Amino acid sequence: VRRLFVIGIGAGDPDHLTLQAVKAMNQVDVFVTFDKGEQKGELADLRAHLLATHMTKPYRVVEVPDPPRDRTPRRYDTAVDDWHARRAELLERAFAEVDTTAGILVWGDPSLYDSTLRLVDRIRERGHDGFECTVVPGITSVSALAARAATVLHTIGDPVHITTGRRLRADGVTHPATVVMLDRDCAFADLPDAADLLIWWGAYLGMPDETIIAGRVADVAGRIVATRTALRAAKGWIMDVYLLRRDSGR
Ligand SMILES: C[S@@+](CC[C@H](N)C(=O)[O-])C[C@H]1O[C@@H](n2cnc3c(N)ncnc32)[C@H](O)[C@@H]1O
């Protein structure tokens, strides 16, 4: 590969795609995609729709199978490192087949809980550093949530903490405003300070099944858990993100 575009495509709504992303897509000859686990049907459909709608030149799509991942490892960091190493190897092989410009379409924004740019660094570290990499930002699921909830993330002058369900369960709420991603088992439902926390929960943001529930955690946690369980069962997969904000008089 001579040039690489890593392009954020937004969190699920085709209209999230920016004009900059469309311009970058139209410089790409070969799109490399990872075949992503459970929600792959809908991801692939969105990607195909974006390409069909916006590409004004010929292009190819090369699919790389996503290597299986241990979801219940004893050491989380080494399991992820091992998974990244296997993904980087596959990506490196795909890049070797492209002698012009490649592109990777990344869900949301490439800077937020996405490994694509780490994989690119690994490939460079393995000596394949002769290509230029341009990153195009995308609308994150966090921006999509805040917009749909019509709220600001932070309380005045305070920081915003972005974390995962796993870390929320381990650390509890440590900041006045906390955004939680990648939560597979509703860590918000077990927080000791539920009476003092407000939640804005959004699933499938920007997609036809978009669902939003907001309120005091103590009041709405049960409804969110039940809704999440039903939606996940109906579709076979779910993507959800939420904001927790302290309600201590601010
Ligand atoms: C691997 S991370 C990717 C984040 C992405 N790079 C971004 O900028 O939003 C996947 C997590 O993002 C969140 N997410 C992504 N798209 C979403 C959507 N449309 N609705 C709700 N949550 C979403 C969920 O927390 C999901 O577990």
CSV table of C-alpha atoms and ligand atoms in Angstrom, one decimal:
chain,number,residue,atom,x,y,z
A,1,VAL,CA,0.0,0.0,0.0
A,2,ARG,CA,1.3,3.5,-0.8
A,3,ARG,CA,-1.4,5.6,0.9
A,4,LEU,CA,-3.9,4.7,3.6
A,5,PHE,CA,-7.1,6.5,4.6
A,6,VAL,CA,-8.6,5.6,8.0
A,7,ILE,CA,-12.1,7.2,7.7
A,8,GLY,CA,-14.6,7.6,10.5
A,9,ILE,CA,-18.1,7.0,9.2
A,10,GLY,CA,-20.3,7.9,12.2
A,11,ALA,CA,-22.3,5.8,14.6
A,12,GLY,CA,-24.9,4.2,12.3
A,13,ASP,CA,-26.8,7.0,10.6
A,14,PRO,CA,-25.8,7.2,6.9
A,15,ASP,CA,-26.2,11.0,7.3
A,16,HIS,CA,-23.3,11.1,9.9
A,17,LEU,CA,-20.8,10.7,7.0
A,18,THR,CA,-19.0,14.1,6.7
A,19,LEU,CA,-18.1,15.8,3.4
A,20,GLN,CA,-14.4,15.2,4.3
A,21,ALA,CA,-15.1,11.5,4.6
A,22,VAL,CA,-16.8,11.4,1.2
A,23,LYS,CA,-13.8,13.2,-0.4
A,24,ALA,CA,-11.4,10.8,1.2
A,25,MET,CA,-13.4,7.8,0.2
A,26,ASN,CA,-13.2,8.9,-3.4
A,27,GLN,CA,-9.4,8.8,-3.3
A,28,VAL,CA,-9.5,5.1,-2.2
A,29,ASP,CA,-9.0,2.2,-4.7
A,30,VAL,CA,-9.3,-0.7,-2.3
A,31,PHE,CA,-11.4,-0.7,0.9
A,32,VAL,CA,-10.2,-3.2,3.5
A,33,THR,CA,-12.8,-4.4,5.9
A,34,PHE,CA,-12.8,-6.7,9.0
A,35,ASP,CA,-15.7,-9.1,9.1
A,36,LYS,CA,-17.1,-8.0,12.5
A,37,GLY,CA,-18.8,-10.6,14.7
A,38,GLU,CA,-22.4,-10.4,15.7
A,39,GLN,CA,-23.6,-7.2,14.2
A,40,LYS,CA,-21.7,-7.8,10.9
A,41,GLY,CA,-24.9,-7.9,8.7
A,42,GLU,CA,-26.0,-4.4,9.6
A,43,LEU,CA,-22.5,-3.0,9.5
A,44,ALA,CA,-21.8,-4.5,6.1
A,45,ASP,CA,-25.2,-3.2,4.9
A,46,LEU,CA,-24.3,0.3,6.1
A,47,ARG,CA,-20.9,0.2,4.5
A,48,ALA,CA,-22.3,-1.1,1.2
A,49,HIS,CA,-24.9,1.7,1.3
A,50,LEU,CA,-22.3,4.4,2.0
A,51,LEU,CA,-20.1,3.2,-0.8
A,52,ALA,CA,-22.9,2.8,-3.3
A,53,THR,CA,-24.2,6.3,-2.5
A,54,HIS,CA,-21.0,8.2,-2.5
A,55,MET,CA,-18.4,6.6,-4.6
A,56,THR,CA,-18.0,8.2,-8.0
A,57,LYS,CA,-15.0,6.1,-9.2
A,58,PRO,CA,-14.3,2.3,-9.4
A,59,TYR,CA,-13.2,0.6,-6.2
A,60,ARG,CA,-12.7,-2.9,-4.7
A,61,VAL,CA,-13.6,-4.3,-1.3
A,62,VAL,CA,-11.3,-6.8,0.3
A,63,GLU,CA,-12.7,-8.6,3.4
A,64,VAL,CA,-10.3,-9.8,6.1
A,65,PRO,CA,-11.8,-12.4,8.5
A,66,ASP,CA,-11.8,-11.1,12.1
A,67,PRO,CA,-9.8,-13.6,14.2
A,68,PRO,CA,-11.8,-15.1,17.1
A,69,ARG,CA,-11.3,-13.4,20.4
A,70,ASP,CA,-11.4,-14.8,24.0
A,71,ARG,CA,-14.2,-12.9,25.7
A,72,THR,CA,-13.5,-14.3,29.2
A,73,PRO,CA,-9.7,-14.2,29.5
A,74,ARG,CA,-7.8,-14.5,32.7
A,75,ARG,CA,-5.7,-11.5,31.7
A,76,TYR,CA,-7.7,-9.0,29.7
A,77,ASP,CA,-4.7,-6.9,28.5
A,78,THR,CA,-2.7,-9.9,27.2
A,79,ALA,CA,-5.8,-11.4,25.5
A,80,VAL,CA,-6.4,-8.1,23.6
A,81,ASP,CA,-2.7,-7.7,22.8
A,82,ASP,CA,-2.8,-11.2,21.3
A,83,TRP,CA,-5.9,-10.5,19.3
A,84,HIS,CA,-4.4,-7.2,18.0
A,85,ALA,CA,-1.3,-9.0,16.9
A,86,ARG,CA,-3.3,-11.5,14.9
A,87,ARG,CA,-5.4,-8.7,13.3
A,88,ALA,CA,-2.3,-6.7,12.4
A,89,GLU,CA,-0.8,-9.8,10.7
A,90,LEU,CA,-4.0,-10.2,8.6
A,91,LEU,CA,-4.2,-6.5,7.8
A,92,GLU,CA,-0.5,-6.5,6.8
A,93,ARG,CA,-1.1,-9.3,4.4
A,94,ALA,CA,-4.1,-7.4,2.9
A,95,PHE,CA,-2.0,-4.2,2.5
A,96,ALA,CA,0.7,-6.2,0.7
A,97,GLU,CA,-1.8,-6.9,-2.1
A,98,VAL,CA,-2.6,-3.2,-2.6
A,99,ASP,CA,-0.1,-1.2,-4.7
A,100,THR,CA,-2.1,2.0,-4.7
A,101,THR,CA,-4.4,3.6,-2.1
A,102,ALA,CA,-6.3,1.7,0.6
A,103,GLY,CA,-9.1,2.8,2.9
A,104,ILE,CA,-10.6,1.5,6.1
A,105,LEU,CA,-14.0,2.7,7.1
A,106,VAL,CA,-14.2,2.9,10.9
A,107,TRP,CA,-17.4,2.9,13.0
A,108,GLY,CA,-17.8,6.3,14.8
A,109,ASP,CA,-14.4,8.0,15.1
A,110,PRO,CA,-11.1,6.1,14.9
A,111,SER,CA,-9.8,7.7,18.1
A,112,LEU,CA,-12.4,6.2,20.4
A,113,TYR,CA,-12.3,2.5,21.5
A,114,ASP,CA,-11.2,1.4,18.0
A,115,SER,CA,-8.0,-0.6,17.3
A,116,THR,CA,-7.4,0.4,13.7
A,117,LEU,CA,-4.8,3.0,14.4
A,118,ARG,CA,-3.0,0.7,16.8
A,119,LEU,CA,-2.9,-2.0,14.1
A,120,VAL,CA,-1.5,0.5,11.6
A,121,ASP,CA,1.3,1.4,14.2
A,122,ARG,CA,2.1,-2.3,14.6
A,123,ILE,CA,2.4,-2.7,10.9
A,124,ARG,CA,4.8,0.2,10.7
A,125,GLU,CA,6.8,-1.2,13.6
A,126,ARG,CA,7.2,-4.4,11.6
A,127,GLY,CA,9.1,-2.4,9.0
A,128,HIS,CA,6.2,-1.6,6.6
A,129,ASP,CA,6.5,2.2,7.1
A,130,GLY,CA,6.6,3.4,3.5
A,131,PHE,CA,3.0,4.6,3.4
A,132,GLU,CA,1.3,7.8,4.3
A,133,CYS,CA,-1.7,7.5,6.7
A,134,THR,CA,-4.5,10.1,6.7
A,135,VAL,CA,-7.1,9.9,9.4
A,136,VAL,CA,-10.6,11.4,8.8
A,137,PRO,CA,-12.6,12.1,12.0
A,138,GLY,CA,-16.2,10.7,12.4
A,139,ILE,CA,-19.2,11.4,14.6
A,140,THR,CA,-18.8,9.3,17.7
A,141,SER,CA,-21.6,7.3,19.4
A,142,VAL,CA,-20.9,9.7,22.3
A,143,SER,CA,-21.7,12.8,20.2
A,144,ALA,CA,-24.7,10.9,18.8
A,145,LEU,CA,-26.0,10.1,22.3
A,146,ALA,CA,-25.6,13.7,23.5
A,147,ALA,CA,-27.3,15.1,20.5
A,148,ARG,CA,-30.3,12.7,20.6
A,149,ALA,CA,-30.6,13.4,24.4
A,150,ALA,CA,-30.2,17.1,23.7
A,151,THR,CA,-27.8,17.4,26.7
A,152,VAL,CA,-24.3,18.5,27.5
A,153,LEU,CA,-22.0,15.8,28.8
A,154,HIS,CA,-20.4,17.7,31.6
A,155,THR,CA,-21.5,19.7,34.6
A,156,ILE,CA,-20.2,23.3,34.5
A,157,GLY,CA,-16.4,23.4,34.4
A,158,ASP,CA,-16.0,19.7,35.3
A,159,PRO,CA,-14.2,16.9,33.4
A,160,VAL,CA,-15.9,14.1,31.4
A,161,HIS,CA,-14.7,10.6,32.0
A,162,ILE,CA,-15.1,8.0,29.2
A,163,THR,CA,-14.8,4.4,30.3
A,164,THR,CA,-16.0,0.9,29.7
A,165,GLY,CA,-18.7,-1.2,31.5
A,166,ARG,CA,-15.9,-3.5,32.8
A,167,ARG,CA,-14.1,-0.5,34.4
A,168,LEU,CA,-17.3,1.1,35.7
A,169,ARG,CA,-18.0,-2.2,37.5
A,170,ALA,CA,-14.5,-2.3,39.0
A,171,ASP,CA,-14.0,1.4,39.9
A,172,GLY,CA,-17.6,2.8,40.4
A,173,VAL,CA,-18.5,6.4,39.4
A,174,THR,CA,-15.4,8.5,39.9
A,175,HIS,CA,-16.3,11.7,38.1
A,176,PRO,CA,-19.3,14.1,38.0
A,177,ALA,CA,-19.9,13.0,34.4
A,178,THR,CA,-19.1,9.5,33.0
A,179,VAL,CA,-19.8,8.1,29.6
A,180,VAL,CA,-19.8,4.3,29.5
A,181,MET,CA,-19.2,2.3,26.3
A,182,LEU,CA,-18.8,-1.5,25.6
A,183,ASP,CA,-21.0,-2.5,28.5
A,184,ARG,CA,-22.1,-6.1,27.9
A,185,ASP,CA,-23.9,-6.5,31.3
A,186,CYS,CA,-25.5,-3.3,32.5
A,187,ALA,CA,-23.0,-2.2,35.1
A,188,PHE,CA,-25.2,0.9,35.8
A,189,ALA,CA,-27.8,-1.4,37.4
A,190,ASP,CA,-25.5,-2.3,40.3
A,191,LEU,CA,-24.2,1.2,41.3
A,192,PRO,CA,-24.5,1.9,45.1
A,193,ASP,CA,-25.2,5.7,44.4
A,194,ALA,CA,-28.1,5.1,42.0
A,195,ALA,CA,-30.3,7.6,43.8
A,196,ASP,CA,-27.9,10.5,43.1
A,197,LEU,CA,-27.2,9.6,39.4
A,198,LEU,CA,-29.0,10.6,36.3
A,199,ILE,CA,-28.6,8.4,33.2
A,200,TRP,CA,-29.1,8.9,29.5
A,201,TRP,CA,-29.0,5.5,27.8
A,202,GLY,CA,-29.1,5.1,24.0
A,203,ALA,CA,-29.1,1.9,21.9
A,204,TYR,CA,-28.7,1.6,18.1
A,205,LEU,CA,-28.2,5.4,17.9
A,206,GLY,CA,-28.9,6.7,14.4
A,207,MET,CA,-30.4,3.4,13.3
A,208,PRO,CA,-34.0,2.5,12.7
A,209,ASP,CA,-34.2,0.7,16.1
A,210,GLU,CA,-32.8,3.7,18.0
A,211,THR,CA,-34.1,3.6,21.6
A,212,ILE,CA,-33.4,6.2,24.3
A,213,ILE,CA,-34.3,6.0,28.0
A,214,ALA,CA,-33.4,8.8,30.5
A,215,GLY,CA,-34.0,9.4,34.2
A,216,ARG,CA,-32.7,8.8,37.6
A,217,VAL,CA,-30.7,5.5,37.7
A,218,ALA,CA,-32.7,4.3,40.7
A,219,ASP,CA,-36.0,4.9,38.8
A,220,VAL,CA,-35.1,3.6,35.3
A,221,ALA,CA,-32.3,1.0,35.6
A,222,GLY,CA,-34.8,-1.9,35.7
A,223,ARG,CA,-36.6,-0.6,32.6
A,224,ILE,CA,-33.3,-0.2,30.7
A,225,VAL,CA,-32.2,-3.7,31.6
A,226,ALA,CA,-35.6,-5.2,30.5
A,227,THR,CA,-35.6,-3.1,27.3
A,228,ARG,CA,-32.0,-4.0,26.5
A,229,THR,CA,-32.6,-7.7,27.0
A,230,ALA,CA,-35.7,-7.7,24.8
A,231,LEU,CA,-34.0,-5.7,22.0
A,232,ARG,CA,-30.9,-7.8,22.1
A,233,ALA,CA,-33.0,-11.0,21.9
A,234,ALA,CA,-35.0,-9.7,19.0
A,235,LYS,CA,-32.1,-8.5,16.9
A,236,GLY,CA,-29.3,-10.9,18.0
A,237,TRP,CA,-26.9,-8.0,18.9
A,238,ILE,CA,-27.0,-4.6,20.6
A,239,MET,CA,-24.8,-1.5,20.7
A,240,ASP,CA,-25.5,0.9,23.6
A,241,VAL,CA,-23.8,3.8,25.3
A,242,TYR,CA,-24.8,5.9,28.3
A,243,LEU,CA,-24.0,9.0,30.2
A,244,LEU,CA,-24.1,9.1,34.0
A,245,ARG,CA,-24.2,12.5,35.7
A,246,ARG,CA,-24.3,13.3,39.3
A,247,ASP,CA,-27.4,15.2,40.4
A,248,SER,CA,-25.9,16.9,43.5
A,249,GLY,CA,-27.7,20.2,43.0
A,250,ARG,CA,-25.9,21.4,39.9
B,1,LIG,C1,-15.7,-0.7,19.6
B,1,LIG,S1,-16.6,0.7,20.3
B,1,LIG,C2,-16.5,1.7,18.9
B,1,LIG,C3,-16.8,3.2,19.2
B,1,LIG,C4,-16.7,4.1,18.0
B,1,LIG,N1,-15.4,4.2,17.5
B,1,LIG,C5,-17.3,5.5,18.3
B,1,LIG,O1,-16.6,6.5,17.9
B,1,LIG,O2,-18.4,5.6,18.9
B,1,LIG,C6,-18.2,0.1,20.2
B,1,LIG,C7,-19.1,0.7,21.3
B,1,LIG,O3,-19.5,2.0,20.9
B,1,LIG,C8,-20.8,2.3,21.3
B,1,LIG,N2,-21.6,2.5,20.1
B,1,LIG,C9,-21.2,2.6,18.8
B,1,LIG,N3,-22.2,2.8,17.9
B,1,LIG,C10,-23.3,3.0,18.7
B,1,LIG,C11,-24.6,3.2,18.4
B,1,LIG,N4,-25.0,3.5,17.1
B,1,LIG,N5,-25.5,3.3,19.4
B,1,LIG,C12,-25.1,3.1,20.7
B,1,LIG,N6,-23.9,2.8,21.0
B,1,LIG,C13,-22.9,2.7,20.0
B,1,LIG,C14,-21.2,1.1,22.1
B,1,LIG,O4,-20.9,1.4,23.5
B,1,LIG,C15,-20.4,0.0,21.6
B,1,LIG,O5,-20.2,-1.0,22.6
